[in-house]
Coordinates of C-alpha atoms in Angstrom, one line a residue:
X1377 CA 0.0 0.0 0.0
X1378 CA 1.6 3.2 -1.2
X1379 CA 1.4 6.3 1.0
X1380 CA 2.2 10.0 0.5
X1381 CA 3.6 12.3 3.3
X1382 CA 2.3 15.8 2.6
X1383 CA 4.5 18.4 4.3
X1384 CA 2.5 21.7 5.0
X1385 CA 4.5 24.9 5.8
X1386 CA 2.5 27.4 7.7
X1387 CA 3.8 30.9 7.7
X1388 CA 2.5 33.3 10.2
X1389 CA 2.9 34.7 13.7
X1390 CA 4.3 31.9 16.1
X1391 CA 1.4 32.2 18.5
X1392 CA -0.8 31.2 15.6
X1393 CA 0.9 28.0 14.6
X1394 CA -0.9 25.5 16.8
X1395 CA -4.3 26.9 16.0
X1396 CA -3.5 26.7 12.2
X1397 CA -2.2 23.2 12.6
X1398 CA -5.6 22.1 14.2
X1399 CA -7.8 23.9 11.7
X1400 CA -5.7 22.8 8.6
X1401 CA -6.0 19.1 9.8
X1402 CA -9.6 19.4 10.2
X1403 CA -10.1 21.1 6.8
X1404 CA -8.0 18.7 4.6
X1405 CA -9.1 15.4 6.0
X1406 CA -11.6 15.3 3.1
X1407 CA -8.5 14.9 0.7
X1408 CA -8.1 11.4 2.1
X1409 CA -5.7 12.0 5.0
X1410 CA -5.9 9.5 7.8
X1411 CA -3.1 10.7 10.3
X1412 CA -1.1 13.7 11.1
X1413 CA 1.8 14.9 13.1
X1414 CA 3.2 18.3 14.0
X1415 CA 6.4 19.6 12.3
X1416 CA 8.5 22.4 13.4
X1417 CA 7.0 24.9 10.8
X1418 CA 3.7 23.2 10.2
X1419 CA 2.1 19.8 9.8
X1420 CA 2.8 16.5 8.0
X1421 CA -0.2 14.6 6.8
X1422 CA -0.3 10.9 5.6
X1423 CA -2.6 9.6 3.0
X1424 CA -2.9 6.4 0.9
X1425 CA -2.0 7.2 -2.7
X1426 CA -5.3 5.7 -4.0
X1427 CA -7.4 7.9 -1.7
X1428 CA -5.5 11.1 -2.3
X1429 CA -7.6 13.9 -3.5
X1430 CA -5.6 16.8 -4.6
X1431 CA -8.2 19.0 -5.9
X1432 CA -10.0 18.8 -2.6
X1433 CA -6.6 19.5 -0.8
X1434 CA -6.0 22.5 -3.0
X1435 CA -9.6 23.8 -2.4
X1436 CA -9.1 23.5 1.5
X1437 CA -5.9 25.6 1.3
X1438 CA -7.3 28.3 -0.9
X1439 CA -10.5 28.7 1.4
X1440 CA -8.4 28.5 4.8
X1441 CA -10.2 30.3 7.4
X1442 CA -7.0 32.2 8.8
X1443 CA -6.1 34.8 6.2
X1444 CA -3.1 36.0 8.5
X1445 CA -1.2 32.7 7.7
X1446 CA 0.1 31.2 4.5
X1447 CA 0.1 27.6 3.6
X1448 CA 2.4 25.8 1.0
X1449 CA 3.0 22.1 0.7
X1450 CA 5.4 19.5 -0.8
X1451 CA 4.5 15.8 -1.5
X1452 CA 6.8 12.7 -1.0
X1453 CA 6.3 9.1 -1.5
X1454 CA 6.9 7.1 1.7
X1455 CA 7.4 3.4 2.5
X1456 CA 4.3 1.7 3.9
X1457 CA 4.6 1.6 7.7
X1458 CA 2.5 1.0 10.9
X1459 CA 2.1 4.6 12.0
X1460 CA 1.0 3.4 15.5
X1461 CA 3.9 0.8 16.0
X1462 CA 5.7 2.6 18.7
X1463 CA 2.4 3.2 20.6
X1464 CA 1.4 -0.3 20.1
X1465 CA 4.5 -1.6 21.4
X1466 CA 4.2 0.5 24.5
X1467 CA 0.6 -0.4 25.0
X1468 CA -1.7 1.5 27.4
X1469 CA -2.8 1.3 30.9
X1470 CA -6.4 0.0 31.9
X1471 CA -9.0 2.6 31.3
X1472 CA -12.0 2.9 33.4
X1473 CA -15.2 4.4 32.5
X1474 CA -16.9 5.1 35.9
X1475 CA -17.1 1.9 37.8
X1476 CA -19.2 0.1 35.0
X1477 CA -16.5 -0.6 32.2
X1478 CA -12.7 -1.2 31.8
X1479 CA -10.9 -1.3 28.6
X1480 CA -7.5 -3.0 28.8
X1481 CA -4.5 -3.7 26.5
X1482 CA -5.0 -7.5 25.9
X1483 CA -1.2 -7.9 25.0
X1484 CA -0.1 -6.7 28.4
X1485 CA -2.3 -7.7 31.5
X1486 CA 0.8 -7.8 33.8
X1487 CA 1.3 -6.2 36.3
X1488 CA -2.4 -5.9 36.4
X1489 CA -3.8 -9.2 36.0
X1490 CA -7.5 -9.5 34.6
X1491 CA -9.0 -10.6 37.7
X1492 CA -8.0 -7.4 39.5
X1493 CA -10.1 -5.2 36.8
X1494 CA -13.3 -5.1 38.6
X1495 CA -15.9 -3.7 36.4
X1496 CA -19.2 -5.5 34.9
X1497 CA -18.0 -4.8 31.4
X1498 CA -14.4 -5.9 30.5
X1499 CA -13.1 -5.3 26.9
X1500 CA -9.6 -6.3 25.7
X1501 CA -8.1 -4.6 22.8
X1502 CA -5.1 -5.2 20.5
X1503 CA -4.8 -2.0 18.5
X1504 CA -3.0 -2.6 15.1
X1505 CA -3.1 0.6 13.1
X1506 CA -6.5 1.3 14.1
X1507 CA -8.2 3.9 16.4
X1508 CA -10.2 3.2 19.5
X1509 CA -8.8 2.0 22.7
X1510 CA -10.6 4.3 25.1
X1511 CA -7.4 6.5 25.5
X1512 CA -9.1 9.2 23.4
X1513 CA -12.1 11.3 24.9
X1514 CA -14.4 10.7 22.1
X1515 CA -14.3 6.7 22.6
X1516 CA -14.8 7.2 26.2
X1517 CA -17.8 9.4 25.6
X1518 CA -19.3 6.9 23.1
X1519 CA -18.9 4.0 25.5
X1520 CA -20.4 6.1 28.3
X1521 CA -23.7 6.4 26.2
X1522 CA -23.7 2.7 25.3
X1523 CA -23.5 1.9 29.0
X1524 CA -26.8 4.0 29.4
X1525 CA -28.7 2.4 26.4
X1526 CA -31.1 -0.3 26.4
X1527 CA -29.3 -2.6 23.8
X1528 CA -31.0 -6.0 24.4
X1529 CA -32.1 -7.5 21.2
X1530 CA -31.3 -4.3 19.3
X1531 CA -29.4 -4.0 15.9
X1532 CA -26.4 -1.9 15.9
X1533 CA -24.3 -0.2 13.1
X1534 CA -20.7 0.9 13.8
X1535 CA -19.6 3.4 11.3
X1536 CA -15.8 3.8 11.0
X1537 CA -15.1 0.9 13.5
X1538 CA -11.4 1.2 13.9
X1539 CA -10.3 -1.4 16.4
X1540 CA -14.1 -2.5 16.9
X1541 CA -14.5 -1.3 20.3
X1542 CA -17.9 0.3 20.2
X1543 CA -19.4 -2.6 18.3
X1544 CA -17.8 -5.1 20.8
X1545 CA -19.1 -3.1 23.6
X1546 CA -22.7 -3.0 22.0
X1547 CA -22.6 -6.7 21.5
X1548 CA -21.5 -7.3 25.1
X1549 CA -24.2 -5.1 26.4
X1550 CA -26.9 -7.2 24.8
X1551 CA -27.2 -6.2 21.1
X1552 CA -28.6 -8.9 18.9
X1553 CA -26.6 -8.0 15.8
X1554 CA -23.7 -5.7 14.9
X1555 CA -22.7 -4.6 11.6
X1556 CA -19.4 -2.6 11.3
X1557 CA -17.5 -1.1 8.5
X1558 CA -14.1 0.9 7.9
X1559 CA -12.4 2.3 4.8
X1560 CA -9.1 1.0 6.3
X1561 CA -8.5 -2.6 5.6
X1562 CA -6.2 -2.8 8.7
X1563 CA -9.2 -1.7 10.8
X1564 CA -11.4 -4.3 9.2
X1565 CA -8.8 -7.0 10.3
X1566 CA -8.4 -5.6 13.6
X1567 CA -12.0 -5.4 14.4
X1568 CA -12.5 -9.1 13.6
X1569 CA -9.5 -10.0 15.6
X1570 CA -10.7 -8.0 18.6
X1571 CA -14.2 -9.4 18.3
X1572 CA -12.7 -12.9 18.5
X1573 CA -10.5 -11.9 21.4
X1574 CA -13.7 -11.0 23.2
X1575 CA -15.8 -13.8 22.3
X1576 CA -18.1 -11.7 20.2
X1577 CA -19.7 -13.6 17.5
X1578 CA -22.4 -11.6 16.2
X1579 CA -20.4 -8.8 14.7
X1580 CA -20.1 -8.5 10.8
X1581 CA -17.3 -6.3 9.4
X1582 CA -17.4 -4.7 6.0
X1583 CA -14.6 -2.9 4.1
X1584 CA -15.5 0.4 2.5
X1585 CA -16.9 3.7 3.3
X1586 CA -20.7 4.6 3.8
X1587 CA -21.4 3.3 0.3
X1588 CA -21.3 -0.2 1.7
X1589 CA -24.6 0.5 3.5
X1590 CA -26.2 0.1 0.1
X1591 CA -25.5 -3.7 0.3
X1592 CA -26.8 -3.9 3.8
X1593 CA -30.5 -4.9 4.2
X1594 CA -32.8 -3.5 6.8
X1595 CA -32.5 -0.6 9.4
X1596 CA -30.7 -0.3 12.8
X1597 CA -31.9 0.7 16.3
X1598 CA -28.7 2.3 17.0
X1599 CA -26.1 3.8 14.5
X1600 CA -22.7 4.8 16.1
X1601 CA -20.1 7.1 14.4
X1602 CA -16.9 8.3 16.0
X1603 CA -15.5 10.0 12.8
X1604 CA -14.2 13.4 12.0
X1605 CA -16.5 16.4 11.5
X1606 CA -16.4 16.7 7.7
X1607 CA -17.1 12.9 7.1
X1608 CA -19.8 12.9 9.6
X1609 CA -21.4 15.9 7.8
X1610 CA -21.1 14.2 4.5
X1611 CA -22.4 10.8 5.6
X1612 CA -25.2 11.9 8.0
X1613 CA -27.9 11.5 5.1
X1614 CA -26.9 7.8 4.8
X1615 CA -27.0 7.3 8.6
X1616 CA -30.5 8.8 8.8
X1617 CA -31.5 6.4 5.9
X1618 CA -30.7 3.3 7.8
X1619 CA -32.0 4.5 11.1
X1620 CA -35.2 2.9 12.3
X1621 CA -38.3 5.0 13.2
X1622 CA -37.5 4.7 16.8
X1623 CA -33.7 4.5 16.6
X1624 CA -31.0 6.7 18.0
X1625 CA -27.8 8.1 16.3
X1626 CA -24.6 8.6 18.3
X1627 CA -21.9 11.0 17.0
X1628 CA -18.5 11.9 18.2
X1629 CA -15.1 12.7 16.9
X1630 CA -15.5 16.4 16.8
X1631 CA -14.9 19.6 19.1
X1632 CA -17.8 21.0 21.1
X1633 CA -17.7 24.3 18.9
X1634 CA -18.5 22.0 15.7
X1635 CA -21.5 20.5 17.4
X1636 CA -24.0 23.3 15.9
X1637 CA -23.0 22.1 12.3
X1638 CA -23.8 18.6 13.2
X1639 CA -27.0 19.4 14.9
X1640 CA -28.1 21.6 11.8
X1641 CA -27.5 18.8 9.4
X1642 CA -29.1 16.2 11.6
X1643 CA -32.2 18.5 11.6
X1644 CA -32.2 18.7 7.8
X1645 CA -32.4 14.9 7.9
X1646 CA -35.4 15.0 10.0
X1647 CA -33.4 14.2 13.3
X1648 CA -33.5 16.1 16.7
X1649 CA -31.0 16.4 19.3
X1650 CA -31.8 14.2 22.5
X1651 CA -28.5 14.6 24.6
X1652 CA -25.2 16.0 24.6
X1653 CA -21.9 15.4 26.4
X1654 CA -18.5 16.7 26.4
X1655 CA -15.0 16.0 27.7
X1656 CA -11.9 18.3 27.4
X1657 CA -13.5 20.2 24.4
X1658 CA -14.6 17.0 22.6
X1659 CA -18.4 16.5 22.0
X1660 CA -20.9 13.5 21.7
X1661 CA -24.3 14.1 20.5
X1662 CA -27.5 11.7 20.6
X1663 CA -30.1 12.1 18.0
X1664 CA -33.6 10.5 17.5
X1665 CA -36.2 10.8 15.0
X1666 CA -38.4 13.9 14.9

């Protein structure tokens, strides 16, 4: 799999650099980028060659919301690599969500044995080039909402499943069937691996973006999507199309200041806001049918 490293140079006042980095990463994600890292004078974005949309990238830069900075970029081809390899090798400490759920690194239980992780819901994750271990606020926000949901006998859709943590949690909380999909083939395989690791047998994983939903029959009682803002805005009509008449849509992956954009798009698709939560500036929204 061929990757490009796009090196963005941001020229402007030093105090504006970090804000510009964050806004730029948010704006150019529709060009296909899947990860970013800070650079001394800007930002480096990584994108699969086959998913790279240069026209979208140029448009995002030409309409960038900070006129006081100038952005230029160069493109280099890089060897395929596991961008999370160092983090994966280091692992993560058990993450508790209240006293009801613990997410642990299945590769390294010691020095904390599994028997000591006292929580009704225990989920083991081996992350391999995929997002979703509970270390990020958005994952914790979504799991917290699942803990309060009544999932017994329900059909659940996990959009952009990453490690599969949300679908696995839904299954363990009583969902009758879980369908998941991700555009990243590594995430698809990682979700399957983690489902087996947790003894989850009712989770089907598909490879692709929201267009795979055209091949899925029926509707869902709960739709989960922890993705970036721009993809959520683009895919929200698809989510609404597969949501049952009494179903709920849970969204996260964006900052609290972006919530009004998601609420407005949801309302255009005949959905109403039922609940909102936040942590460290990140947001989670729950919608239902109007």
